[in-house]
Amino acid sequence: MHARAEHWNTIYQQKSPEQMSWYEPKISASLYWFEKNKIPVNASIIDVGGGDSMLVDDLLRMGFQDVTVLDISDAAIERAKMRLGPWASRVTWIVSDILDFEPQRHYRVWHDRATFHFLLNPEEIQTYTGLACRSVEQGGWLIISTFSEQGPLKCSGLPVKRYAADELTSTFSVCFHQPECIPVNHYTPWGSLQPFTYCCFRRL
């Protein structure tokens, strides 16, 4: 097994959802972009690094019909399936490192809450941005969040790259435009503050 996958499987096998620093029962900051942009319920959506995030629950409740969740950890995916029960069959599940992902289709919305900032070297970052450019259809959206410059230096034992809004915008400017960025303060289940940069771009 890929070392990165092994690391994340261990995390998910050892901790409950409420013990994860990123846990939120409702991903309000992400849902804000879906509502603001009036994304239609038939839009094809991929949640990159979705793991056992609660976002998919809310998207299904809102009536979205074409949701894909990708995560490097099969343990995370299995936990999400168990939580959703019969609703899990409405979701396309993909176990893959995002850098190895070879999409077979285009998506209207690419959502990534805190996966991208684990990519540190320029080659990995270029691979990711190229993949997003190829995967998001014309007129589609890229919704992405990372730790901000004031955020932590590590997450789950791994180093991260922190981004200001202008740097995140510049990184994806090769094919994503009309940036809208907001600062978001996330509080971990134990009350620690984690400042995030949240951006939404159009593929034009």
Coordinates of C-alpha atoms in Angstrom, one line a residue:
M1 CA 0.0 0.0 0.0
H2 CA 1.1 3.6 -0.8
A3 CA 2.8 5.1 2.3
R4 CA 0.4 8.1 2.2
A5 CA -2.6 5.8 2.1
E6 CA -1.3 3.7 4.9
H7 CA -0.8 6.9 7.0
W8 CA -4.4 8.0 6.5
N9 CA -5.9 4.5 7.0
T10 CA -4.1 4.4 10.4
I11 CA -5.6 7.8 11.3
Y12 CA -9.1 6.7 10.4
Q13 CA -8.8 3.4 12.2
Q14 CA -7.5 4.9 15.4
K15 CA -9.8 7.9 15.8
S16 CA -13.5 8.6 15.7
P17 CA -14.9 11.4 13.6
E18 CA -15.2 13.7 16.6
Q19 CA -11.5 13.2 17.3
M20 CA -10.4 14.5 13.9
S21 CA -9.3 18.2 13.9
W22 CA -11.3 18.9 10.7
Y23 CA -14.6 17.5 12.0
E24 CA -17.7 19.7 11.5
P25 CA -21.2 18.3 11.7
K26 CA -22.2 20.8 8.9
I27 CA -19.6 22.2 6.4
S28 CA -21.2 25.6 6.3
A29 CA -18.4 27.4 4.6
S30 CA -18.5 24.9 1.7
L31 CA -22.3 25.0 1.4
Y32 CA -22.1 28.8 1.2
W33 CA -20.6 28.5 -2.2
F34 CA -23.1 26.0 -3.5
E35 CA -26.0 28.3 -2.4
K36 CA -24.3 31.6 -3.5
N37 CA -23.7 30.2 -7.0
K38 CA -27.1 28.6 -7.3
I39 CA -25.4 25.3 -8.4
P40 CA -28.2 23.1 -9.9
V41 CA -29.0 19.8 -8.3
N42 CA -28.1 17.9 -11.4
A43 CA -24.6 19.3 -11.4
S44 CA -21.8 16.7 -11.3
I45 CA -19.8 17.1 -8.1
I46 CA -16.6 15.6 -6.9
D47 CA -15.5 16.0 -3.3
V48 CA -11.7 15.5 -3.3
G49 CA -10.4 14.1 0.0
G50 CA -14.0 13.8 1.2
G51 CA -13.2 10.9 3.4
D52 CA -16.0 10.6 6.0
S53 CA -16.8 14.3 5.8
M54 CA -20.4 15.3 6.4
L55 CA -20.6 17.4 3.2
V56 CA -22.0 14.5 1.2
D57 CA -24.9 14.1 3.7
D58 CA -25.9 17.7 3.2
L59 CA -25.6 17.6 -0.6
L60 CA -27.8 14.5 -0.7
R61 CA -30.4 16.2 1.6
M62 CA -30.3 19.2 -0.7
G63 CA -31.3 17.0 -3.6
F64 CA -28.0 16.8 -5.5
Q65 CA -28.1 13.7 -7.7
D66 CA -24.6 13.2 -9.0
V67 CA -22.0 13.3 -6.2
T68 CA -18.6 11.6 -6.2
V69 CA -16.4 11.3 -3.1
L70 CA -12.7 10.6 -3.6
D71 CA -10.3 9.8 -0.8
I72 CA -7.0 8.1 -0.4
S73 CA -8.2 6.1 2.6
D74 CA -10.5 3.1 2.0
A75 CA -11.1 3.1 5.8
A76 CA -12.6 6.6 5.5
I77 CA -14.8 5.7 2.6
E78 CA -16.1 2.6 4.3
R79 CA -16.9 4.7 7.4
A80 CA -18.8 7.2 5.3
K81 CA -20.8 4.4 3.6
M82 CA -21.8 2.9 6.9
R83 CA -22.9 6.3 8.2
L84 CA -25.0 7.0 5.1
G85 CA -26.6 3.5 5.1
P86 CA -29.0 3.1 2.1
W87 CA -28.1 6.6 0.8
A88 CA -24.5 5.4 0.1
S89 CA -25.7 3.8 -3.1
R90 CA -26.5 7.3 -4.4
V91 CA -22.8 8.2 -4.3
T92 CA -19.9 7.3 -6.5
W93 CA -17.0 6.3 -4.3
I94 CA -13.4 6.4 -5.5
V95 CA -10.4 5.3 -3.4
S96 CA -7.3 7.0 -4.9
D97 CA -4.4 9.3 -4.1
I98 CA -5.5 12.5 -5.9
L99 CA -2.1 12.5 -7.7
D100 CA -2.9 9.1 -9.2
F101 CA -6.5 9.9 -10.1
E102 CA -7.4 9.5 -13.8
P103 CA -10.9 10.9 -14.2
Q104 CA -13.2 9.3 -16.8
R105 CA -15.5 12.3 -17.0
H106 CA -15.8 16.1 -16.4
Y107 CA -17.3 17.6 -13.3
R108 CA -19.3 20.8 -12.8
V109 CA -18.0 21.3 -9.3
W110 CA -14.6 20.3 -7.9
H111 CA -14.6 20.7 -4.1
D112 CA -11.6 20.3 -1.9
R113 CA -11.6 21.1 1.8
A114 CA -8.0 20.8 3.0
T115 CA -6.5 18.1 0.7
F116 CA -4.5 20.4 -1.6
H117 CA -2.4 22.0 1.3
F118 CA -0.7 18.6 1.9
L119 CA 1.0 18.8 -1.5
L120 CA 4.4 20.5 -0.8
N121 CA 6.6 20.3 -3.9
P122 CA 6.1 22.1 -7.1
E123 CA 5.7 18.9 -9.2
E124 CA 2.8 17.7 -7.0
I125 CA 1.1 21.1 -7.0
Q126 CA 1.4 21.3 -10.8
T127 CA 0.0 17.8 -11.2
Y128 CA -3.0 18.8 -9.0
T129 CA -3.7 22.1 -10.8
G130 CA -3.4 20.4 -14.2
L131 CA -5.8 17.7 -13.1
A132 CA -8.3 20.2 -11.9
C133 CA -8.1 22.1 -15.1
R134 CA -8.7 19.0 -17.2
S135 CA -11.5 17.7 -14.9
V136 CA -13.7 20.8 -14.4
E137 CA -16.0 21.5 -17.4
Q138 CA -16.2 25.0 -19.0
G139 CA -18.3 27.2 -16.7
G140 CA -17.8 24.9 -13.7
W141 CA -16.5 25.8 -10.3
L142 CA -13.5 25.0 -8.2
I143 CA -14.2 25.3 -4.5
I144 CA -11.0 24.9 -2.4
S145 CA -9.8 25.6 1.1
T146 CA -6.4 25.5 2.7
F147 CA -4.8 26.6 5.9
S148 CA -4.2 30.3 5.8
E149 CA -0.9 32.0 6.6
Q150 CA -1.9 32.0 10.2
G151 CA -2.9 28.4 10.2
P152 CA -1.0 25.4 11.7
L153 CA 2.2 24.1 10.1
K154 CA 1.1 20.5 10.4
C155 CA -2.1 18.4 10.3
S156 CA -2.4 14.8 11.4
G157 CA 1.3 14.6 11.8
L158 CA 2.0 15.8 8.2
P159 CA 3.5 19.2 7.1
V160 CA 1.2 21.5 5.1
K161 CA 1.6 24.4 2.8
R162 CA -0.3 27.5 3.9
Y163 CA -1.8 29.9 1.4
A164 CA -3.0 33.5 1.4
A165 CA -5.9 34.3 -0.9
D166 CA -3.7 35.9 -3.6
E167 CA -1.2 33.0 -3.6
L168 CA -4.1 30.5 -4.0
T169 CA -5.6 32.6 -6.7
S170 CA -2.3 32.8 -8.6
T171 CA -1.7 29.0 -8.2
F172 CA -4.9 28.2 -10.1
S173 CA -4.9 31.2 -12.5
V174 CA -3.8 29.0 -15.4
C175 CA -7.4 28.1 -16.1
F176 CA -9.6 29.3 -13.2
H177 CA -10.8 32.9 -13.0
Q178 CA -13.3 35.2 -11.2
P179 CA -11.8 34.4 -7.8
E180 CA -13.8 35.0 -4.6
C181 CA -12.0 34.3 -1.4
I182 CA -13.0 34.5 2.2
P183 CA -11.2 33.9 5.5
V184 CA -12.9 31.1 7.6
N185 CA -12.1 30.3 11.2
H186 CA -12.6 26.7 11.9
Y187 CA -12.6 25.4 15.5
T188 CA -11.6 21.9 16.2
P189 CA -13.8 19.7 18.3
W190 CA -11.5 20.5 21.3
G191 CA -11.7 24.3 20.7
S192 CA -8.5 25.1 18.9
L193 CA -8.7 27.8 16.2
Q194 CA -7.6 26.9 12.7
P195 CA -7.7 29.8 10.2
F196 CA -8.5 28.8 6.6
T197 CA -8.5 30.5 3.2
Y198 CA -11.6 29.5 1.2
C199 CA -11.8 30.3 -2.5
C200 CA -14.2 29.7 -5.3
F201 CA -13.2 30.0 -9.0
R202 CA -14.9 29.6 -12.3
R203 CA -13.5 27.5 -15.2
L204 CA -13.7 29.9 -18.1

